mmCIF file of C-alpha atoms and ligand atoms in Angstrom:
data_model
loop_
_atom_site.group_PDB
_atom_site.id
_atom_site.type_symbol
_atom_site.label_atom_id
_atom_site.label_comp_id
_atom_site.label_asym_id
_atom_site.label_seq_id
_atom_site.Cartn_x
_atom_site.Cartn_y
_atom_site.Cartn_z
ATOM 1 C CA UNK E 15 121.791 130.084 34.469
ATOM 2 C CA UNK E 16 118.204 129.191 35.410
ATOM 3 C CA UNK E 17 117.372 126.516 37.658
ATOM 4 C CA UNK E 18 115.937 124.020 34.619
ATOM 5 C CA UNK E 19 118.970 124.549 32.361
ATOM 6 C CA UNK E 20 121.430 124.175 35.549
ATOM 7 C CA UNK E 21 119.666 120.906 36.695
ATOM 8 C CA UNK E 22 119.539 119.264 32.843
ATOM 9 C CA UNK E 23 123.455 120.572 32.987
ATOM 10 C CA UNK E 24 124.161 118.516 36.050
ATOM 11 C CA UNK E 25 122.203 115.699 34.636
ATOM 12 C CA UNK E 26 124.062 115.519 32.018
ATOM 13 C CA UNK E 27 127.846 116.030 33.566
ATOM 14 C CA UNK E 28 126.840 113.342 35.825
ATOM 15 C CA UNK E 29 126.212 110.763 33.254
ATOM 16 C CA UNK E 30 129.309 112.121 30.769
ATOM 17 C CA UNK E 31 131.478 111.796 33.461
ATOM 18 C CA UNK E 32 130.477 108.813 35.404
ATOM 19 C CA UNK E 33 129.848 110.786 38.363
ATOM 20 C CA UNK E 34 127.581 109.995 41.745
ATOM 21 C CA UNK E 35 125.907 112.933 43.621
ATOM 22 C CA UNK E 36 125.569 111.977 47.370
ATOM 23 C CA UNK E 37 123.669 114.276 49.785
ATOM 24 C CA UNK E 38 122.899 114.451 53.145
ATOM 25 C CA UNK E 39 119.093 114.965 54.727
ATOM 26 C CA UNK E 40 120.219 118.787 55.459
ATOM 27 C CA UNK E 41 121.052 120.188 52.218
ATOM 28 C CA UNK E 42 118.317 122.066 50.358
ATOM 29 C CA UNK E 43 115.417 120.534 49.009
ATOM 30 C CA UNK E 44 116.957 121.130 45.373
ATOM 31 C CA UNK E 45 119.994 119.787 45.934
ATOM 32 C CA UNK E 46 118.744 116.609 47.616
ATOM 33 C CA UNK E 47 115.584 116.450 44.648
ATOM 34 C CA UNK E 48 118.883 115.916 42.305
ATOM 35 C CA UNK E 49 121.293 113.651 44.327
ATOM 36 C CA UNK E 50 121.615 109.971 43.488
ATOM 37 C CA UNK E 51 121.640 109.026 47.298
ATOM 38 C CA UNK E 52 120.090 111.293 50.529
ATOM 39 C CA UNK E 53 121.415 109.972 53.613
ATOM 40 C CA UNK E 54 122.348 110.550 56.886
ATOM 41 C CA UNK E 55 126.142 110.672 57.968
ATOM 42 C CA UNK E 56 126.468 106.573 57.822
ATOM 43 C CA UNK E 57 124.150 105.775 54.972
ATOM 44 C CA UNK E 58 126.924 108.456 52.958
ATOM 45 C CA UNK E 59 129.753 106.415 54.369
ATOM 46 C CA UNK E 60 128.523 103.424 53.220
ATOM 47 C CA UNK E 61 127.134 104.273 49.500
ATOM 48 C CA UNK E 62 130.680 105.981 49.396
ATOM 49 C CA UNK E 63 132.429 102.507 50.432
ATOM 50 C CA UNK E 64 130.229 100.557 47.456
ATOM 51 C CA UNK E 65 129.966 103.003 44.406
ATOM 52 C CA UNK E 66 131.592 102.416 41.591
ATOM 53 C CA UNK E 67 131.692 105.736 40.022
ATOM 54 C CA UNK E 68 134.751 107.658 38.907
ATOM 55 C CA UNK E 69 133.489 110.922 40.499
ATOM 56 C CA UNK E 70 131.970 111.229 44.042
ATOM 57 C CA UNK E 71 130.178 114.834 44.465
ATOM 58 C CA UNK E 72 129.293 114.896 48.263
ATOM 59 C CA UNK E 73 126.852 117.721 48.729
ATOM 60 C CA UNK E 74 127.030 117.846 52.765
ATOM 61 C CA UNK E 75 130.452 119.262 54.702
ATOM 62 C CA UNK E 76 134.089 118.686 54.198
ATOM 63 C CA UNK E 77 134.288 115.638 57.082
ATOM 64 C CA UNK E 78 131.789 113.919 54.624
ATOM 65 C CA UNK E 79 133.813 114.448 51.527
ATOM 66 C CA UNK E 80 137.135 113.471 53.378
ATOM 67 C CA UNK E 81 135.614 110.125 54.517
ATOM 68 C CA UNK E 82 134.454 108.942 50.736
ATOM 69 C CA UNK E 83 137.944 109.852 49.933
ATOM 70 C CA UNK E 84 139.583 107.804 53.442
ATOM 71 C CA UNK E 85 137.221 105.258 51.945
ATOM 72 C CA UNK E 86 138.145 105.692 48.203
ATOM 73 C CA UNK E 87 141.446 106.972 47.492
ATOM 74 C CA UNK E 88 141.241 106.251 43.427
ATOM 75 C CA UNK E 89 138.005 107.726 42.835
ATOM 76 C CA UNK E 90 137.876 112.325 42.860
ATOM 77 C CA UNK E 91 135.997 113.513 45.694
ATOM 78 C CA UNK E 92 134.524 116.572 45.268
ATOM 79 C CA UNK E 93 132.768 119.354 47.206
ATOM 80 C CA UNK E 94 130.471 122.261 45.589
ATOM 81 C CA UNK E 95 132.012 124.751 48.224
ATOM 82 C CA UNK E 96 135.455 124.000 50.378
ATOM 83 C CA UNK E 97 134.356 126.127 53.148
ATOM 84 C CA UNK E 98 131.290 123.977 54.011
ATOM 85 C CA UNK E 99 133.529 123.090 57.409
ATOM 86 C CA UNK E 100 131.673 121.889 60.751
ATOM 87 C CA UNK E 101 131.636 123.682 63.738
ATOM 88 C CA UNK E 102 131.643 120.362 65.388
ATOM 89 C CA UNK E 103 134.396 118.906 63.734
ATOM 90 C CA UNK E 104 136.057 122.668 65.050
ATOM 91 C CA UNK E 105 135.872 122.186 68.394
ATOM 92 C CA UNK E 106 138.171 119.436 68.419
ATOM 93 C CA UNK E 107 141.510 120.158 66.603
ATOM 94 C CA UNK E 108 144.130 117.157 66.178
ATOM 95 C CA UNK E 109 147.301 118.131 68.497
ATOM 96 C CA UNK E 110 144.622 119.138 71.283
ATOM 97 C CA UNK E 111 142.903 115.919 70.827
ATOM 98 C CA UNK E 112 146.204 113.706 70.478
ATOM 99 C CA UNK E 113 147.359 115.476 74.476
ATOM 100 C CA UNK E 114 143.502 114.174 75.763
ATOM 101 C CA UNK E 115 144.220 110.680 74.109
ATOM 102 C CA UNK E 116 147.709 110.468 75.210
ATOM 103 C CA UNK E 117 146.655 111.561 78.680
ATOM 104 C CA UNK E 118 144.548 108.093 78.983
ATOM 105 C CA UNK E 119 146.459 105.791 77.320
ATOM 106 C CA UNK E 120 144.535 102.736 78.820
ATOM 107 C CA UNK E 121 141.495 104.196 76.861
ATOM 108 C CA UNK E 122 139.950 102.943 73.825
ATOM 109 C CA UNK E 123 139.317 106.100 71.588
ATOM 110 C CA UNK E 124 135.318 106.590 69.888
ATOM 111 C CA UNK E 125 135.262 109.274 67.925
ATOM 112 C CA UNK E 126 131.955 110.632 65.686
ATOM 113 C CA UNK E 127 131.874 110.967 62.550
ATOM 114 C CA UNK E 128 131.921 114.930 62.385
ATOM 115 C CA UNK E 129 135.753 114.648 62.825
ATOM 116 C CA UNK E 130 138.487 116.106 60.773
ATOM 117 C CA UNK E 131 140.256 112.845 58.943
ATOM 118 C CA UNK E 132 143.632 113.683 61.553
ATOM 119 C CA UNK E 133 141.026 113.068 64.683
ATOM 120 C CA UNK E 134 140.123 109.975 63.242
ATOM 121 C CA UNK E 135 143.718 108.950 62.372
ATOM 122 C CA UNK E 136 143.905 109.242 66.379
ATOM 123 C CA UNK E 137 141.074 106.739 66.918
ATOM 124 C CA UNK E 138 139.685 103.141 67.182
ATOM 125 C CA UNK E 139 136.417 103.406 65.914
ATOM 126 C CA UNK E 140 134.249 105.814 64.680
ATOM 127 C CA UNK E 141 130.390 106.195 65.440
ATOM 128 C CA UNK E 142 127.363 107.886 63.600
ATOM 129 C CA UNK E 143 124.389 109.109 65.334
ATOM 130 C CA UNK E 144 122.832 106.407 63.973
ATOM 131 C CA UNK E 145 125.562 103.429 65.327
ATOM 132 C CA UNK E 146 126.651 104.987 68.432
ATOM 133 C CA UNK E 147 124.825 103.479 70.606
ATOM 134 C CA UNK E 148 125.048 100.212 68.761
ATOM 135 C CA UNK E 149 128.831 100.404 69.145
ATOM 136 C CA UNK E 150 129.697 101.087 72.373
ATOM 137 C CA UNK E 151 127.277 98.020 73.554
ATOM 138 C CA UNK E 152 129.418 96.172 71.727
ATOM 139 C CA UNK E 153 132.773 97.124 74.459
ATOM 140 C CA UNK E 154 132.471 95.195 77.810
ATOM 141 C CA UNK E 155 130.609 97.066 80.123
ATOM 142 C CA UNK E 156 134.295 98.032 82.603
ATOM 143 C CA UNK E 157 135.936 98.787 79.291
ATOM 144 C CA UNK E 158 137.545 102.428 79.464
ATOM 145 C CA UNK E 159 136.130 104.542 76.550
ATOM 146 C CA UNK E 160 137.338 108.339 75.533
ATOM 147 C CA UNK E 161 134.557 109.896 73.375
ATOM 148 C CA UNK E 162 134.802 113.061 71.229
ATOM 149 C CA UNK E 163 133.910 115.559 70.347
ATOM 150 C CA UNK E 164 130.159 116.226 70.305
ATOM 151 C CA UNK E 165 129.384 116.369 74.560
ATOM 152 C CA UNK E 166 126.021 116.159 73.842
ATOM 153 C CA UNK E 167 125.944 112.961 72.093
ATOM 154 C CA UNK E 168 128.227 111.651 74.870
ATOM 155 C CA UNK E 169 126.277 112.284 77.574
ATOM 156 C CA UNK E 170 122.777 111.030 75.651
ATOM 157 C CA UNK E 171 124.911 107.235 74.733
ATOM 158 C CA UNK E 172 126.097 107.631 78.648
ATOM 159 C CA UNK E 173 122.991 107.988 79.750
ATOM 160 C CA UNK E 174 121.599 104.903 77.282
ATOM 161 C CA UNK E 175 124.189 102.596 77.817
ATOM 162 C CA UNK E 176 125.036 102.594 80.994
ATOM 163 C CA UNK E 177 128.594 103.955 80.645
ATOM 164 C CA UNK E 178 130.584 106.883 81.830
ATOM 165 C CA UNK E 179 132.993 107.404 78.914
ATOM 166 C CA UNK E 180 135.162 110.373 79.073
ATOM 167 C CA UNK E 181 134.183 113.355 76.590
ATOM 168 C CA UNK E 182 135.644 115.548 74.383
ATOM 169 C CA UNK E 183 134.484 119.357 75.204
ATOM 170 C CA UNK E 184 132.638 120.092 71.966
ATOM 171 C CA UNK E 185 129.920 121.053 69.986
ATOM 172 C CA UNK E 186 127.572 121.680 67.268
ATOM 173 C CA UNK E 187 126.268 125.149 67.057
ATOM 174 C CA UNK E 188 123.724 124.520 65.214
ATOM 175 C CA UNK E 189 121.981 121.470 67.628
ATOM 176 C CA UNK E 190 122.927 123.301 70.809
ATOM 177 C CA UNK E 191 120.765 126.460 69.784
ATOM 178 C CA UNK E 192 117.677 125.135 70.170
ATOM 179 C CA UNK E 193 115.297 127.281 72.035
ATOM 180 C CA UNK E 194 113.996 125.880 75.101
ATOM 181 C CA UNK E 195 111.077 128.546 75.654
ATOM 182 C CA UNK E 196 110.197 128.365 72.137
ATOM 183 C CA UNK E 197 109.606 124.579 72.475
ATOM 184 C CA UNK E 198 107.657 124.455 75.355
ATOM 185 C CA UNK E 199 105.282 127.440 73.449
ATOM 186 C CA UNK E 200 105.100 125.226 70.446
ATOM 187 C CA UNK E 201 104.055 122.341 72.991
ATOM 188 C CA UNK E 202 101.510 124.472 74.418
ATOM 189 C CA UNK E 203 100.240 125.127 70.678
ATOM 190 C CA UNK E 204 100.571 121.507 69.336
ATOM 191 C CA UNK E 205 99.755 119.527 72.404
ATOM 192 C CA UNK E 206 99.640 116.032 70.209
ATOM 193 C CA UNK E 207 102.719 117.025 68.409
ATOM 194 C CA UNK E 208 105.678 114.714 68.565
ATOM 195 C CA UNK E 209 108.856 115.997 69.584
ATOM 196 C CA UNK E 210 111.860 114.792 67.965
ATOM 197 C CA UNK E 211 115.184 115.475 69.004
ATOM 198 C CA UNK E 212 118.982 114.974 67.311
ATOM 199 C CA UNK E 213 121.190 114.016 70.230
ATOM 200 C CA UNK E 214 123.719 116.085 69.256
ATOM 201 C CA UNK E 215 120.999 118.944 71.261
ATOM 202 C CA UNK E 216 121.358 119.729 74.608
ATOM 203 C CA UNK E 217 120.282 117.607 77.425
ATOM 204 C CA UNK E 218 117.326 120.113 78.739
ATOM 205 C CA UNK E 219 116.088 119.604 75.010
ATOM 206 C CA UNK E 220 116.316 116.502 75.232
ATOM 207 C CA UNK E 221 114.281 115.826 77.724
ATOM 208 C CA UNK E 222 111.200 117.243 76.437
ATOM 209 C CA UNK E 223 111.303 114.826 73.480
ATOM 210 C CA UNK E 224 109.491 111.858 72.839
ATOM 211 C CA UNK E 225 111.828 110.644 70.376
ATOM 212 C CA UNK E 226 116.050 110.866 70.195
ATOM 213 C CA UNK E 227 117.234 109.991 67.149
ATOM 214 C CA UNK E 228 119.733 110.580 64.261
ATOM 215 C CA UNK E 229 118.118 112.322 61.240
ATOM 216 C CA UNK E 230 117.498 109.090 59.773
ATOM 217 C CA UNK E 231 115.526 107.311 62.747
ATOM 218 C CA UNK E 232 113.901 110.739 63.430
ATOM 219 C CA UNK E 233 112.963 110.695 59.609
ATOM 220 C CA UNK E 234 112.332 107.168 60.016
ATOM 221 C CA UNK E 235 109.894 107.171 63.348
ATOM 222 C CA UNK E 236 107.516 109.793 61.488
ATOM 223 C CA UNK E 237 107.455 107.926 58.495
ATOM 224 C CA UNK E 238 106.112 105.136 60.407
ATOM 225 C CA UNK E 239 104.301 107.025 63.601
ATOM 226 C CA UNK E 240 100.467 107.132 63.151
ATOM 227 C CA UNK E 241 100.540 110.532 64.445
ATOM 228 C CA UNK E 242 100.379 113.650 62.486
ATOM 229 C CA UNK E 243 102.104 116.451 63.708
ATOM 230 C CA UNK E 244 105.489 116.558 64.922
ATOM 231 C CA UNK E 245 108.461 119.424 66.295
ATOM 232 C CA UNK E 246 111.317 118.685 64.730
ATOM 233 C CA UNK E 247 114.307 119.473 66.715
ATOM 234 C CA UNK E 248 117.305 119.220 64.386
ATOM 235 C CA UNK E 249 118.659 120.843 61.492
ATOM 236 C CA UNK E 250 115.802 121.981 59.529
ATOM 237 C CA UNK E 251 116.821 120.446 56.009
ATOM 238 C CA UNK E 252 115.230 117.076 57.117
ATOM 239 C CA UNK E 253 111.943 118.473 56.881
ATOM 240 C CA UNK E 254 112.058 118.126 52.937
ATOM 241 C CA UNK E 255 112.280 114.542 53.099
ATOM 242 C CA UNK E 256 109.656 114.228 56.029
ATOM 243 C CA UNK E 257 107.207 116.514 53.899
ATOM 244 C CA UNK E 258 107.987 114.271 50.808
ATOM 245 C CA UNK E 259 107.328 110.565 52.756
ATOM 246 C CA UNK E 260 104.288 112.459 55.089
ATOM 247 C CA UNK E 261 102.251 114.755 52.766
ATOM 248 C CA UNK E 262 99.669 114.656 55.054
ATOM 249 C CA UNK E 263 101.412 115.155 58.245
ATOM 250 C CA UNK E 264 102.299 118.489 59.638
ATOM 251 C CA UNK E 265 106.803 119.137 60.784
ATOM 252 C CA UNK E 266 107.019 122.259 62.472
ATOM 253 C CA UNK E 267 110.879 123.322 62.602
ATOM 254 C CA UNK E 268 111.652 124.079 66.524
ATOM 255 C CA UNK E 269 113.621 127.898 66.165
ATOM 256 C CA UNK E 270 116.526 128.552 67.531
ATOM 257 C CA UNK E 271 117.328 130.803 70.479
ATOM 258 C CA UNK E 272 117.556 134.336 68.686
ATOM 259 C CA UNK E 273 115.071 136.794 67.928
ATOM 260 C CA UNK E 274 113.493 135.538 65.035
ATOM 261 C CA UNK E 275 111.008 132.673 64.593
ATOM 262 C CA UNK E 276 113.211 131.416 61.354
ATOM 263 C CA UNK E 277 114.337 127.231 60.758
ATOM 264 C CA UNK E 278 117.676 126.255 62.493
ATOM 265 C CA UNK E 279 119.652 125.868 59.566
ATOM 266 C CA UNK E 280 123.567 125.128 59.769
ATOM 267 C CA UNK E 281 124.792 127.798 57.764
ATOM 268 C CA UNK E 282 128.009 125.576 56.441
ATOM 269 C CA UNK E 283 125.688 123.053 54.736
ATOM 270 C CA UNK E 284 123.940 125.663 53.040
ATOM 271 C CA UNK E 285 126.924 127.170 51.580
ATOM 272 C CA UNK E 286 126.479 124.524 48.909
ATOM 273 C CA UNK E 287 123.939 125.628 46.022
ATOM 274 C CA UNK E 288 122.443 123.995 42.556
ATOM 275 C CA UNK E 289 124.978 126.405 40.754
ATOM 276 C CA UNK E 290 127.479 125.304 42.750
ATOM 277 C CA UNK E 291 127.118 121.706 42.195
ATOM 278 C CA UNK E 292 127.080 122.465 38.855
ATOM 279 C CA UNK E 293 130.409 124.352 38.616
ATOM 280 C CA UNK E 294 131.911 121.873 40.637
ATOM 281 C CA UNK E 295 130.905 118.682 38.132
ATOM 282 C CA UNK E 296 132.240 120.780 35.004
ATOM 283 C CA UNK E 297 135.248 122.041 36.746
ATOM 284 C CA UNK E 298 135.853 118.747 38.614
ATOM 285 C CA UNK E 299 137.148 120.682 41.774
ATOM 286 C CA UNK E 300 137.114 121.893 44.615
ATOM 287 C CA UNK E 301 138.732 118.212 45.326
ATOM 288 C CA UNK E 302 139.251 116.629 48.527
ATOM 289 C CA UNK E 303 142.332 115.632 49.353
ATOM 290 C CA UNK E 304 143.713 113.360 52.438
ATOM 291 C CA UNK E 305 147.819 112.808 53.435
ATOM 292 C CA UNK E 306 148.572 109.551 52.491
ATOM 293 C CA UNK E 307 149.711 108.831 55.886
ATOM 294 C CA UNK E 308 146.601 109.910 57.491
ATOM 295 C CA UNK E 309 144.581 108.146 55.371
ATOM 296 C CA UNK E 310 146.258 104.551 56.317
ATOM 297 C CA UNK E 311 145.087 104.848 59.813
ATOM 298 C CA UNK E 312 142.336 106.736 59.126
ATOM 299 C CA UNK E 313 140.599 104.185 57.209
ATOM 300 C CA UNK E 314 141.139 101.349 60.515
ATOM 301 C CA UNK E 315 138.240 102.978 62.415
ATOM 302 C CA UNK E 316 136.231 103.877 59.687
ATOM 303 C CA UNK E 317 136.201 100.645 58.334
ATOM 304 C CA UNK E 318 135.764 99.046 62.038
ATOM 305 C CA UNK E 319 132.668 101.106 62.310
ATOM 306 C CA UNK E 320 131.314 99.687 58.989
ATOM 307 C CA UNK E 321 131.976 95.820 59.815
ATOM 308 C CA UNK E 322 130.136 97.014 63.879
ATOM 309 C CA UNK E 323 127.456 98.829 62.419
HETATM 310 P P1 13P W 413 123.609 112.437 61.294
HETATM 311 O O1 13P W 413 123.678 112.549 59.832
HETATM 312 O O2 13P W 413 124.398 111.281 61.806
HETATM 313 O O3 13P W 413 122.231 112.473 61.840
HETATM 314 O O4 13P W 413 124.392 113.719 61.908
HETATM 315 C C1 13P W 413 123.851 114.966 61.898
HETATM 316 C C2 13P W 413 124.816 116.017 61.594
HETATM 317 O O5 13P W 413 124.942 116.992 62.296
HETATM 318 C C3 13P W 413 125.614 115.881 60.411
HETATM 319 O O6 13P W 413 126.533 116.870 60.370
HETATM 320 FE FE1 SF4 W 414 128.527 120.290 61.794
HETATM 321 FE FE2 SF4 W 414 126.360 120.885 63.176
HETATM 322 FE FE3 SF4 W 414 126.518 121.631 60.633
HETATM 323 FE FE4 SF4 W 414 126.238 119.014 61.263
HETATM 324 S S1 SF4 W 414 124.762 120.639 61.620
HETATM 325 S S2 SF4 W 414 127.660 119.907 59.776
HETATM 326 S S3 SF4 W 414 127.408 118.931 63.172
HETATM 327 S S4 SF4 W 414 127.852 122.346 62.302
#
């Protein structure tokens, strides 16, 4: 179908079927151009809490589909493609992540959002990117904290708050392949360029940038910055919005560490296309689904992150 006829499709499916299309900042520019809401991982979580639809479509992975449905067990959750998984959400599987919970049981248990809804039915509150930091200033500074999984992130609200939580071993491959020598090239190229960093990179990326942030207060700080060029290191999806709020400023995508000079792009959000979206809406599946069970104490840190935030 062409792209006019497949948008005016999804248009109208939408409004026949009283559905919402949510989308985070790293889908592609035509998918977020359509969505009702673009968000980062917590503004999703909390449209998903309010709406009032009948039908959520949540263009981003499955963790994001899975928490509208934590959040909204009587509304259909759906995802244009099942296999948008997280590499993330991966590296830290439930019965591996129960032993490293059970083997500090005076800990209190923060896990982020990119978690599979099992991991979170093993925790006490969940964190964003945006709300991490926010959160854990909110424990007593002796309080004993396990975080998982995303190391990087760990070690960045560590290093900000003062703390020395415990952390989960994992990752996101696309954050952690961010190349070093490329950056410092670009640097040498743009010498008043910004750098802006997702925490989720790694630490010697990190600390080249000017600015660590979640995709919203990265999108956020050049929307507001006086400056005009900026090196965006973090998925490379955000750049639509930035370009859309900054016409006249210039977001240079930092490459990752292979042999090409291409964006960093996570490959399981862009498994998700217009077409589809589409199918999905007229089909009404692939649905997410969450074990009852799971859900009950899933939802208690979910919902604590949403009253701390
Ligand atoms: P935020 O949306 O919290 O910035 O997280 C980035 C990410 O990797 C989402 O999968
Ligand atoms: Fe997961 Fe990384 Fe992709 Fe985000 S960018 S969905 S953390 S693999």
């Amino acid at each position: 179908m062409e792209k006019e006829k497949l948008i005016a499709e999804i248009k109208r499916l939408r409004e026949e079927k009283n559905a919402v299309i949510m989308a985070h900042y790293y889908q592609t520019g035509d998918i977020q151009d359509i969505a009702d809401y673009v968000g980062d991982s917590l503004a999703l979580a909390q449209w998903a809490a309010k709406t009032n639809a009948d039908i959520i479509v949540m263009c981003g992975v499955h963790f994001m589909g899975e928490t509208a449905k934590i959040l909204c067990p009587d509304r259909k959750v759906l995802v244009p493609d099942m296999a948008a998984g997280c590499s993330l959400a991966d590296s830290c599987p439930a019965d591996a992540f129960e032993q490293f919970v059970k083997s500090h049981p005076d800990h209190t248990v923060i896990s982020y959002v990119n978690t599979t809804a099992a991991v979170k039915a093993l925790t006490d509150v969940v964190v964003t990117s945006t709300n991490a930091k926010k959160i854990v200033d909110q424990f007593p500074k002796d309080a004993k904290l396990v975080f998982g999984p995303d190391r990087n992130l760990g070690n960045y609200i560590n290093s900000v708050t003062g703390r020395s939580m415990l952390l989960w071993d994992g990752a996101c491959h696309v954050h952690e392949q961010f190349s070093l020598e490329k950056l410092l090239k670009l640097k040498e190229t743009y010498p008043n360029a910004v750098v802006l960093a997702h925490p989720e990179c790694k630490k010697q990326v990190l600390m080249l940038a000017d600015v660590v942030g979640s995709t919203q207060a990265l999108l956020n700080y050049a929307t507001e910055s006086d400056k005009k060029e900026f090196l965006v290191a973090t998925e490379s999806g955000i750049l639509h919005e930035m370009q859309k709020r900054n016409p006249e400023k210039t977001f240079i995508p930092v490459p990752p560490d292979d042999n090409t000079c291409a964006c960093n792009e996570c490959n399981f959000m862009r498994l998700n296309t217009l077409e589809k979206l589409y199918l999905c809406l007229r089909d009404e599946q692939p649905e997410i689904t969450v074990d009852e069970d799971i859900r009950i104490k899933a939802i208690k840190p979910i919902q604590r992150m949403l009253e701390m935030s």
